[in-house]
Coordinates of N, CA and C in Angstrom, one line a residue:
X19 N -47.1 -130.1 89.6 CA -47.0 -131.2 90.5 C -46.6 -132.5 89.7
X20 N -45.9 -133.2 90.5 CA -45.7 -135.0 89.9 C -46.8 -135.4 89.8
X21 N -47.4 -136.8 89.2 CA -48.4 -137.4 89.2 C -48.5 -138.4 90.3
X22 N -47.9 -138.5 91.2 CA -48.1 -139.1 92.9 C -48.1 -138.2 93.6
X23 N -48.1 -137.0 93.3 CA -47.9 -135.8 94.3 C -49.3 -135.2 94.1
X24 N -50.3 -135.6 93.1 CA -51.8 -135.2 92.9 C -52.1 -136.6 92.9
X25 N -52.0 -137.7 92.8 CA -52.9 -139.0 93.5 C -53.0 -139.3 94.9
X26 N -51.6 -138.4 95.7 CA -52.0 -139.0 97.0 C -51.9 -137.8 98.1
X27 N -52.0 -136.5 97.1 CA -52.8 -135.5 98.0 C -53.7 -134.9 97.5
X28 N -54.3 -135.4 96.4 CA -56.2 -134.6 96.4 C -56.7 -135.6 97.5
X29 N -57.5 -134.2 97.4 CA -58.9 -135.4 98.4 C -60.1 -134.3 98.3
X30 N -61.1 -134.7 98.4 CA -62.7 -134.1 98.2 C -62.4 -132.5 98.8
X31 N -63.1 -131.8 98.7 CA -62.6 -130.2 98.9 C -64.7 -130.0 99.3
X32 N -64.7 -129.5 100.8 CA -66.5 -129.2 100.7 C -66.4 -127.7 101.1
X33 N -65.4 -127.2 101.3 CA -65.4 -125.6 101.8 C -64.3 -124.7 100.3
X34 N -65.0 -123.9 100.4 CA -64.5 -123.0 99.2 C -64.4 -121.3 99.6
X35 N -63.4 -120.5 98.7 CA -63.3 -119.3 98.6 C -64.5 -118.7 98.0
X36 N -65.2 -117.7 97.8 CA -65.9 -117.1 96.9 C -65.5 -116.8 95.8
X37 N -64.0 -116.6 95.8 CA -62.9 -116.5 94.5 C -63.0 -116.7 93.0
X38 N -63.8 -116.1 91.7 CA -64.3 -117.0 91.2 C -63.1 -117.6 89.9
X39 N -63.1 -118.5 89.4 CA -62.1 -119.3 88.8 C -62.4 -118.8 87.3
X40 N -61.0 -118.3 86.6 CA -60.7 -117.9 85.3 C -61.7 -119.1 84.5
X41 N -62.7 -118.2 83.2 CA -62.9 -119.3 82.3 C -61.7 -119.8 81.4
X42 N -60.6 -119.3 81.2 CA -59.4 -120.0 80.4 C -59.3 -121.5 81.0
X43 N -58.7 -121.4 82.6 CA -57.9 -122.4 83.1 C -58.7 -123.2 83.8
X44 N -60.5 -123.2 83.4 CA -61.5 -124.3 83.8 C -61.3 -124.9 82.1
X45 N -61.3 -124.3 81.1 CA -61.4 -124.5 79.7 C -60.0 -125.7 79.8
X46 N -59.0 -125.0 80.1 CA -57.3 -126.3 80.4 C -57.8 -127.7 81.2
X47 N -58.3 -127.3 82.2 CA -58.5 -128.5 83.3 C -59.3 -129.6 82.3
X48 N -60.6 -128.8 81.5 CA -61.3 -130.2 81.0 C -60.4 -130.5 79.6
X49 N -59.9 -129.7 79.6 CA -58.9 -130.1 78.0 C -58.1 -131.7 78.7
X50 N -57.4 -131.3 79.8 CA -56.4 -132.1 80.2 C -57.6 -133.8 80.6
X51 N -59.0 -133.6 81.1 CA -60.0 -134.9 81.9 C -60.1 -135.4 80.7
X52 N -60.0 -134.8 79.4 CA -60.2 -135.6 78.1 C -59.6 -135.9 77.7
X53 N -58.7 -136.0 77.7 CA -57.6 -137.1 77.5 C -58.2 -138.7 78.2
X54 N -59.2 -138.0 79.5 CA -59.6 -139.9 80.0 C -59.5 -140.6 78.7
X55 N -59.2 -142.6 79.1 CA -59.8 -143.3 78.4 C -61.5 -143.5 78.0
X56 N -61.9 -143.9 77.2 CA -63.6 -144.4 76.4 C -63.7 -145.4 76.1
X57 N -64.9 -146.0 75.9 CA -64.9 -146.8 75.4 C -65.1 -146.9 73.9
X58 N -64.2 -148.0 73.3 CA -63.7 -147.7 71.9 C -63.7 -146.2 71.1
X59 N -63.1 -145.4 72.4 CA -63.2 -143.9 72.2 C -64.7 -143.1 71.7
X60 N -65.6 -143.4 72.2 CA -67.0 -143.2 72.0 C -67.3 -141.3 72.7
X61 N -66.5 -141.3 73.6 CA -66.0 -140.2 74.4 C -67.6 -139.6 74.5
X62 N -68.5 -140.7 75.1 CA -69.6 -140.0 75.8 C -70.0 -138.5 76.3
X63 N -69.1 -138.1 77.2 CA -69.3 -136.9 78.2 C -69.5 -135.1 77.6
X64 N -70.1 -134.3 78.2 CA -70.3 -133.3 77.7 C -70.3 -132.7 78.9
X65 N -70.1 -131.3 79.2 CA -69.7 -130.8 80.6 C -70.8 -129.5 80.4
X66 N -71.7 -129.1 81.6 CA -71.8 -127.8 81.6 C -71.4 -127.0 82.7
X67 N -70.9 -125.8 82.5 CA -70.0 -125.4 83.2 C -70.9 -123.8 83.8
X68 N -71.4 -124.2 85.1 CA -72.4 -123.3 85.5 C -71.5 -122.1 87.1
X69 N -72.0 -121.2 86.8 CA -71.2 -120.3 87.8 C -72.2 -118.9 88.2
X70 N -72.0 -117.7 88.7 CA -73.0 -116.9 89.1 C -74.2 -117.2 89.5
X71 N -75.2 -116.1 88.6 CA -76.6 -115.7 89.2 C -77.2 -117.8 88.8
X72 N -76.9 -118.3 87.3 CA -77.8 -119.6 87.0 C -77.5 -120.1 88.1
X73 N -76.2 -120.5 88.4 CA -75.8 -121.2 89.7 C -76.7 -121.1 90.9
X74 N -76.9 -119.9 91.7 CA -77.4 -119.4 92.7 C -78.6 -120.0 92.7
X75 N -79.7 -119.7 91.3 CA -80.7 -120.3 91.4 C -80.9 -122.0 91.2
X76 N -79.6 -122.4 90.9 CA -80.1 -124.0 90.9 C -79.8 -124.3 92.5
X77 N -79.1 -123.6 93.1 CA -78.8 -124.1 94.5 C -80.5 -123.5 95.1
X78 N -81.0 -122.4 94.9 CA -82.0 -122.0 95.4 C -82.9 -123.3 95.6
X79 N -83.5 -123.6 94.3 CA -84.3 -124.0 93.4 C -84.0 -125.7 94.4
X80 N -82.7 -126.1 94.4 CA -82.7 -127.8 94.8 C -82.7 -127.8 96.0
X81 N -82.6 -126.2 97.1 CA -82.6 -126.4 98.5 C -84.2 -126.7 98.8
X82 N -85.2 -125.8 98.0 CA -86.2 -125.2 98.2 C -87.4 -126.7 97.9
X83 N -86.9 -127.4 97.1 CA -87.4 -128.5 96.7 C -87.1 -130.0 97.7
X84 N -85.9 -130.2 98.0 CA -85.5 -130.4 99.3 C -86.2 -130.4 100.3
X85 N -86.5 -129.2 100.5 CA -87.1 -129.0 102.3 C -88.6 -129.0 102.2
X86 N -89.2 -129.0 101.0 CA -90.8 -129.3 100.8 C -91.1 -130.5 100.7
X87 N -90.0 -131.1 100.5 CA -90.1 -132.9 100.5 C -90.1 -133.6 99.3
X88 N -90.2 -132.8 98.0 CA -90.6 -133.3 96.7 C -89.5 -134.3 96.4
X89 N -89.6 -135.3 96.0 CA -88.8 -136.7 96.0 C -87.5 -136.5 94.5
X90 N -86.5 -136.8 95.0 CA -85.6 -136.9 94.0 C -86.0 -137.1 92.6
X91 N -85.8 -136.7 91.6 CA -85.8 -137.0 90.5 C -84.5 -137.0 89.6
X92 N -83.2 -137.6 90.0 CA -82.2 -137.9 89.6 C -82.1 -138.8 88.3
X93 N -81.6 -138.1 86.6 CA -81.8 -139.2 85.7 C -81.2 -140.3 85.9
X94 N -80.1 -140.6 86.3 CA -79.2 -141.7 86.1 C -79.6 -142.7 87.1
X95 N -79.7 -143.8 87.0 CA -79.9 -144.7 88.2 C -79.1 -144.6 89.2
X96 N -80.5 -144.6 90.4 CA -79.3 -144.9 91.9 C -79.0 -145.6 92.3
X97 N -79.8 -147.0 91.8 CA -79.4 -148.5 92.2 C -80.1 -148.0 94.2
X98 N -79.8 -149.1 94.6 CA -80.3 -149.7 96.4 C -79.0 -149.0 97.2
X99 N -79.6 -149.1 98.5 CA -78.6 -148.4 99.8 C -77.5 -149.1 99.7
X100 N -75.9 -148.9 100.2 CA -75.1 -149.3 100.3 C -75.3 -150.5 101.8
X101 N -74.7 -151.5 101.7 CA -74.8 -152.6 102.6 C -73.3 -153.1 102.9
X102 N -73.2 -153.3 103.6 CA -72.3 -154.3 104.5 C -70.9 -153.5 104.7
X103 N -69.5 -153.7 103.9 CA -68.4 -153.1 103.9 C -68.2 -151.8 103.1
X104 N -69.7 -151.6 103.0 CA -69.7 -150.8 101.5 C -70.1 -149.2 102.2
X105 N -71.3 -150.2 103.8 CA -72.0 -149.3 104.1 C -70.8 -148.8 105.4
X106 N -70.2 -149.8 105.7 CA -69.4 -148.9 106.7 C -67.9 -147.8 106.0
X107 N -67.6 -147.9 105.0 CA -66.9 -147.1 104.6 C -67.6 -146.0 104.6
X108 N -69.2 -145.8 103.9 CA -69.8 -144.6 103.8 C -70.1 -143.8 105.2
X109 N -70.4 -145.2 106.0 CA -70.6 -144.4 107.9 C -69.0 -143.6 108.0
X110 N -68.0 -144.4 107.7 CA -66.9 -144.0 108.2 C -66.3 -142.9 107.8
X111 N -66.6 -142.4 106.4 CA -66.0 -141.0 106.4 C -67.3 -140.0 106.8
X112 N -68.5 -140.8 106.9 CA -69.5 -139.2 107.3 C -68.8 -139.1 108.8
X113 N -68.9 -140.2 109.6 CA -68.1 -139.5 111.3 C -66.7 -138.8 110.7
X114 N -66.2 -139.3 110.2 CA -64.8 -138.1 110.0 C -65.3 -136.8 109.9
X115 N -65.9 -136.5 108.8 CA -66.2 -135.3 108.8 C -67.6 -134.3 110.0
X116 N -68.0 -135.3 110.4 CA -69.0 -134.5 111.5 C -67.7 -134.3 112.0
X117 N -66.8 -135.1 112.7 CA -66.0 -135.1 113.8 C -65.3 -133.9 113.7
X118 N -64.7 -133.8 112.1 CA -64.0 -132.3 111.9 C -64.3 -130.9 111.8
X119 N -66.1 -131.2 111.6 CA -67.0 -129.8 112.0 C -67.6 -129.9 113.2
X120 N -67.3 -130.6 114.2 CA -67.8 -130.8 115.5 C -69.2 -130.7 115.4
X121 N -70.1 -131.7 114.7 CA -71.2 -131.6 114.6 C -71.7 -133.0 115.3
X122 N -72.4 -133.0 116.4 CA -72.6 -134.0 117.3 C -73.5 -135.0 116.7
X123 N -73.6 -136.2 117.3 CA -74.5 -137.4 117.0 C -76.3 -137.0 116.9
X124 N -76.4 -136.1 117.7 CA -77.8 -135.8 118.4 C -78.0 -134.0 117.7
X125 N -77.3 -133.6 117.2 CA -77.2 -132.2 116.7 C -78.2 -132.6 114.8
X126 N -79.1 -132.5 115.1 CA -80.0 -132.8 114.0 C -79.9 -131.2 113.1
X127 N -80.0 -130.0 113.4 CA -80.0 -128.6 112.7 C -78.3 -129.2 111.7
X128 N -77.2 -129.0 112.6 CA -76.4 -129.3 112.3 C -75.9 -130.7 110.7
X129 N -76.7 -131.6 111.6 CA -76.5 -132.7 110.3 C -77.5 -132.1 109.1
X130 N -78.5 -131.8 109.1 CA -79.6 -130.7 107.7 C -78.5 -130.2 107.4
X131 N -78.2 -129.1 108.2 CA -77.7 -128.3 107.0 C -76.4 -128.8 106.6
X132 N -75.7 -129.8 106.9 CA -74.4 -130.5 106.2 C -75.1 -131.0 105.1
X133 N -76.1 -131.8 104.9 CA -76.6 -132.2 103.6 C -76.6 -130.8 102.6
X134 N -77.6 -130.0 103.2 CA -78.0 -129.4 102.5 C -77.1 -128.0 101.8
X135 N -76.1 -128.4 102.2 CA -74.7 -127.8 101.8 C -74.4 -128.4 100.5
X136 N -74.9 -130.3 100.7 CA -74.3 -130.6 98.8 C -75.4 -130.2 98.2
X137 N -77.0 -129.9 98.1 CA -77.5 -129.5 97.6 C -77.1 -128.1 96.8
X138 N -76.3 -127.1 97.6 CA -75.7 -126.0 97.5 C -74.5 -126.1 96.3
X139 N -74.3 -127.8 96.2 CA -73.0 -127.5 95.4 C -71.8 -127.3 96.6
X140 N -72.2 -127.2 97.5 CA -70.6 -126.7 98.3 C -70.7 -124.9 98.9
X141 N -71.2 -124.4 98.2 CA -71.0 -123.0 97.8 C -69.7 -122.6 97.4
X142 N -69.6 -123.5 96.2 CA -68.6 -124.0 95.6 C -68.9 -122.6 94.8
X143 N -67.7 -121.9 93.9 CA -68.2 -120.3 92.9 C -68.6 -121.2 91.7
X144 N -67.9 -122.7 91.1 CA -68.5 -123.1 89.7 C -69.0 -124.8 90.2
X145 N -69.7 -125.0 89.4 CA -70.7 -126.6 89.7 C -70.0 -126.8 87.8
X146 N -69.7 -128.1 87.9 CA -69.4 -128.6 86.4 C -70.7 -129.2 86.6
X147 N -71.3 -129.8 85.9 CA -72.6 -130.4 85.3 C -72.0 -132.0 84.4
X148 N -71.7 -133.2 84.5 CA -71.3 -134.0 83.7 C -72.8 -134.6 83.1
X149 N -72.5 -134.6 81.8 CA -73.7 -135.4 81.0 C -73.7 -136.5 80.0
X150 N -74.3 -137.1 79.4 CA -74.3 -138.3 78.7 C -74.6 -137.8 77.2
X151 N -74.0 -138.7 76.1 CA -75.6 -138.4 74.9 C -76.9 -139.6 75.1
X152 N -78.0 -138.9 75.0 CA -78.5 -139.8 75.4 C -79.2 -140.8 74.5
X153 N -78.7 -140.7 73.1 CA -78.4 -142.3 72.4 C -77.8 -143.5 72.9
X154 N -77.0 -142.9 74.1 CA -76.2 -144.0 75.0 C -76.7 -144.9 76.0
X155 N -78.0 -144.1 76.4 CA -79.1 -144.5 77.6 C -79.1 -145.9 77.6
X156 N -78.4 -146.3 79.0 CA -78.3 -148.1 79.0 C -77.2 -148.5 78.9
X157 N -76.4 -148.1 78.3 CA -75.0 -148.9 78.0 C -74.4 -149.0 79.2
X158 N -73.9 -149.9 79.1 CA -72.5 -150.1 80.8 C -71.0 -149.4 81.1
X159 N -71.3 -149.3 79.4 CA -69.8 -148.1 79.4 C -69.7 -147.1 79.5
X160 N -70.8 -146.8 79.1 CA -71.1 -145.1 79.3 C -70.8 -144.9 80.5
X161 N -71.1 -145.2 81.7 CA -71.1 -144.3 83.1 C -69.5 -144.9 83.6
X162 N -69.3 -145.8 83.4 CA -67.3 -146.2 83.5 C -66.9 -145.0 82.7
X163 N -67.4 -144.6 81.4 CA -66.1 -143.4 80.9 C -66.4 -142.5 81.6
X164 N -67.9 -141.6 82.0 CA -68.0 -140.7 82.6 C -67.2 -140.9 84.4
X165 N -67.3 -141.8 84.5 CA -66.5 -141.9 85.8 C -65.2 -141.7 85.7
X166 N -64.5 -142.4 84.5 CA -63.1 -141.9 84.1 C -62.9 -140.5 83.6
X167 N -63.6 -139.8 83.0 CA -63.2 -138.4 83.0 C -63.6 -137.2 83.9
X168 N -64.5 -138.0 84.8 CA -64.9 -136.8 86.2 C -63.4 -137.4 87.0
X169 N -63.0 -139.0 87.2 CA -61.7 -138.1 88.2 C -60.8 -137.6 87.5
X170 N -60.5 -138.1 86.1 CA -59.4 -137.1 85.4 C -59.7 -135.6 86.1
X171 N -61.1 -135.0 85.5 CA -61.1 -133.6 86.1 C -60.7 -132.8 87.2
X172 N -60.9 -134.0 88.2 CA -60.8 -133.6 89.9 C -59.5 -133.7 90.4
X173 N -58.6 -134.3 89.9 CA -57.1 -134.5 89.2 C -56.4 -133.5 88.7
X174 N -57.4 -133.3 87.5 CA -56.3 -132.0 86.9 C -56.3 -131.1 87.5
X175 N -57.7 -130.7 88.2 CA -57.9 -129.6 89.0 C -56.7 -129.3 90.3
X176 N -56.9 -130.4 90.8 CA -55.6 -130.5 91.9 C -54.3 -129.8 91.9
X177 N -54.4 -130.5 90.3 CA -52.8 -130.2 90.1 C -52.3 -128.6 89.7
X178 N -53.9 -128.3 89.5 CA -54.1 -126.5 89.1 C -54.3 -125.6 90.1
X179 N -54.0 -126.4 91.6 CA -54.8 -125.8 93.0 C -55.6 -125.3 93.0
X180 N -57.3 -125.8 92.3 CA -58.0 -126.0 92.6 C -58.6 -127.4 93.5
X181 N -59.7 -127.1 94.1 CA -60.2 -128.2 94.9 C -61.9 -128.4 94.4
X182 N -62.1 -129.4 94.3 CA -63.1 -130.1 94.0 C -63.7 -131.3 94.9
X183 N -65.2 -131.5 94.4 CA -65.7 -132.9 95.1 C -67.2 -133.2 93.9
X184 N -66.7 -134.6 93.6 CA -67.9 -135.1 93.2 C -69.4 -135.0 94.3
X185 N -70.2 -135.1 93.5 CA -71.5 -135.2 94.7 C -72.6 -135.2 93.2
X186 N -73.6 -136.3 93.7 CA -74.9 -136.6 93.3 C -76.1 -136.1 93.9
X187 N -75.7 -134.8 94.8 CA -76.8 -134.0 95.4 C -77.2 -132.4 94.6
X188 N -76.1 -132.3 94.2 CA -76.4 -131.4 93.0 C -77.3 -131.2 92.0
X189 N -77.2 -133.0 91.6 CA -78.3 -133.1 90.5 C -79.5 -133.5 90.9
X190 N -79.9 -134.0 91.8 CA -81.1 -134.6 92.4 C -82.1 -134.5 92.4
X191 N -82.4 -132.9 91.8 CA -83.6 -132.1 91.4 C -83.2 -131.6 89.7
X192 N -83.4 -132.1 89.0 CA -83.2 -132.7 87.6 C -83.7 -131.1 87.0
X193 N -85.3 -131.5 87.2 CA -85.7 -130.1 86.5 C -85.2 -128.6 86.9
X194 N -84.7 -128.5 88.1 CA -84.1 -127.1 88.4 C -82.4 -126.9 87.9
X195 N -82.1 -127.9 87.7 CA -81.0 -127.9 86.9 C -81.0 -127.7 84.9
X196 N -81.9 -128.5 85.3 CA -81.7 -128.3 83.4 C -82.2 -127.1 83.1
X197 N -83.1 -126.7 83.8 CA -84.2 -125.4 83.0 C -82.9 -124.1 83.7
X198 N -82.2 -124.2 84.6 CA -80.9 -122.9 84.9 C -79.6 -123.1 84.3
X199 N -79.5 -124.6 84.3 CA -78.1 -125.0 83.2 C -78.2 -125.0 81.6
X200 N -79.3 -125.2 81.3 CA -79.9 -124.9 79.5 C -79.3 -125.9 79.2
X201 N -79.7 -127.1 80.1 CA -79.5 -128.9 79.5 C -79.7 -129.0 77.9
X202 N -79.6 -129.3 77.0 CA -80.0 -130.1 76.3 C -81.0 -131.0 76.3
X203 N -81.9 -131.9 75.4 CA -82.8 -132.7 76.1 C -81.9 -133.9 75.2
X204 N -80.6 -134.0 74.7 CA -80.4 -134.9 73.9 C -79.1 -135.2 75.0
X205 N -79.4 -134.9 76.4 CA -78.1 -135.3 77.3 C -79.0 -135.8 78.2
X206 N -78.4 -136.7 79.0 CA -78.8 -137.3 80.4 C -77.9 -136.4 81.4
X207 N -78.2 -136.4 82.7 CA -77.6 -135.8 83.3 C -76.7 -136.7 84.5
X208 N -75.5 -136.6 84.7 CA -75.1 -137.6 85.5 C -74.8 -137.7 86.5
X209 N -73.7 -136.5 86.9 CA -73.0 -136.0 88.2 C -73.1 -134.6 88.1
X210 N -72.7 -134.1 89.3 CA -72.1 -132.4 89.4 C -71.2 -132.7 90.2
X211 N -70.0 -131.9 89.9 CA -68.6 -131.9 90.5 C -68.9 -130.2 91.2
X212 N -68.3 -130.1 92.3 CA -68.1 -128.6 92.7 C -66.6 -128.4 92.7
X213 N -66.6 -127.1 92.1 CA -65.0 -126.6 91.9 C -64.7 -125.3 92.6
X214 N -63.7 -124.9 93.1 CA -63.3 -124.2 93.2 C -61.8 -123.8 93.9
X215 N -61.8 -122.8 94.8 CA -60.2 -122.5 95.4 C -60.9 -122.9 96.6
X216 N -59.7 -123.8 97.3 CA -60.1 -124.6 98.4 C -59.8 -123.5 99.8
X217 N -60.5 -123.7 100.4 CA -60.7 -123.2 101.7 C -60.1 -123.3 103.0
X218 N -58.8 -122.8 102.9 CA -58.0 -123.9 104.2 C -58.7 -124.2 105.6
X219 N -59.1 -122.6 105.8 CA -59.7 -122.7 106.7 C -60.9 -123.6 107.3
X220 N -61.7 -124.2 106.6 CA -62.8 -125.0 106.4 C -62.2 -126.6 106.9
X221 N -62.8 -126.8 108.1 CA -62.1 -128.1 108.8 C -62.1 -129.5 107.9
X222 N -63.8 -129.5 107.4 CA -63.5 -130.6 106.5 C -63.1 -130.8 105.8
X223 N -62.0 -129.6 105.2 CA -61.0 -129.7 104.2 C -60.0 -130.3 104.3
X224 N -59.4 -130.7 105.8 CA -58.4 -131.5 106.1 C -58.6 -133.1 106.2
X225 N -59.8 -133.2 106.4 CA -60.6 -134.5 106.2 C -59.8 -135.3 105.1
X226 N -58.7 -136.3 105.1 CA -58.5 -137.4 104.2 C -58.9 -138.8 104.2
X227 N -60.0 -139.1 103.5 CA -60.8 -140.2 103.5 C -59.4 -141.9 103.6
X228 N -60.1 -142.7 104.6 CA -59.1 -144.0 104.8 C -59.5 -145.0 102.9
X229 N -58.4 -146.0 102.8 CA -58.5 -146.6 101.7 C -58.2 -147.9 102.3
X230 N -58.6 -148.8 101.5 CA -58.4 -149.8 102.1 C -57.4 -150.2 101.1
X231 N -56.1 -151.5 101.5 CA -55.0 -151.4 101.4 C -55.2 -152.4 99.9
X232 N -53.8 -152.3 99.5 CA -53.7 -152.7 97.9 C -53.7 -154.3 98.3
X233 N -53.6 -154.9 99.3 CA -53.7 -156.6 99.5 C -55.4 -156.6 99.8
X234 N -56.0 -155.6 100.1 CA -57.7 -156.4 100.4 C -58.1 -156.0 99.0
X235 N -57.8 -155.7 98.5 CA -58.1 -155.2 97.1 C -57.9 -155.6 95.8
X236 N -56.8 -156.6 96.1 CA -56.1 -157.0 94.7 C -55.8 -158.7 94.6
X237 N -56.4 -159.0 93.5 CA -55.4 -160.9 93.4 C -55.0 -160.8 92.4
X238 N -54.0 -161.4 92.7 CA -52.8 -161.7 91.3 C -52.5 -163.1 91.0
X239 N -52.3 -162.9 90.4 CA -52.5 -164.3 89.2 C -51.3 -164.9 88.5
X240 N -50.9 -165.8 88.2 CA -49.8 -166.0 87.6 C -48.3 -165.3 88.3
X241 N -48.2 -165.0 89.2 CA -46.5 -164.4 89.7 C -46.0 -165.0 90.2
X242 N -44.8 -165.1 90.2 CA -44.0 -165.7 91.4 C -43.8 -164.7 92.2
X243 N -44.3 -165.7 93.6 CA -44.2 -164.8 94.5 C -42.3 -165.1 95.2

């Protein structure tokens, strides 16, 4: 693919094949996210790359913890709810996607188990695992590079027709993750990306999230206009 022909057709991928993806051409994809920029090349990030039976049990393990009520234990900060322009973009793509799985306003079974789908990873065949060192713990750059090499990933992936989506539901339940991913204790844990072969059939796959336009977004300085 060109590089505007994967910026302005990825988009989040929540339905997947069972299909499971070569370890070579997951090994390429993060070759290519590291290339992201760092700070002063510090190149924070470390990946774990979880798939089968460990998999199965972290989705078990974070549904099961989930529906007992046991409260998030997410390492990285969540920071406060989204507010104002911030919160309606997030309203705005969750109605997209009810709308594309015809899951109604009042359909409470339906909205559960859509969450509890990112809990699942997607039922995505691989979950990448992004992590920190955690000598880093605190810095402000650290989570800007990790954010620059998770979209690298979800990018390259694209361009490898694979489909992916970030999600922070993944990790949410910390301990069931580290003790089935064999965390390190010298990593923070950050994000989970779900990967796989995207699922045409799966409606919210067609789901392309709105952007808001390069004029509400941008001031420029110095140009003649």
């Amino acid at each position: 693919m060109q590089f505007d022909d994967v910026i302005r057709g990825r988009r989040s991928i929540r339905g997947y094949k069972p299909d499971p993806v070569p370890r070579a051409l997951i090994e390429e994809i993060i070759g290519l996210a590291m290339r992201a920029p760092s700070s002063m090349n510090t190149q924070p990030w470390n990946f774990y790359i979880v798939t089968g039976e460990p998999l199965n049990r972290i989705r078990a393990g974070n549904t099961e913890r989930m529906l007992a009520g046991i409260p998030q234990s997410r390492e990285f900060r969540t920071g406060k709810g989204f507010e104002g322009a911030h919160r309606d973009r997030q309203v705005g793509v969750a109605k997209q996607l009810f709308s594309a799985m015809g899951i109604a306003r009042d359909d409470k079974n339906g909205r559960q188990d859509w969450v509890l789908r990112g809990f699942r990873q997607f039922d995505a065949p691989v979950c990448v695992i992004v992590t920190y060192d955690r000598v880093l713990d605190g810095s402000d750059d650290t989570p800007f590079d990790c954010g620059a090499v998770a979209t690298a990933l979800v990018n390259a992936a694209w361009s490898r027709g694979l489909g992916a989506v970030i999600n922070s539901q993944g990790i949410m339940q910390s301990p069931v993750v580290r003790e089935h991913a064999g965390i390190a204790d010298d990593q923070v844990i950050m994000k989970s990306i779900a990967l796989g072969w995207p699922d045409d059939s799966f409606p919210a796959n067609a789901v392309v999230s709105e952007r808001k336009s390069v004029a509400e977004a941008t001031v420029f300085v110095g140009f003649d206009d």
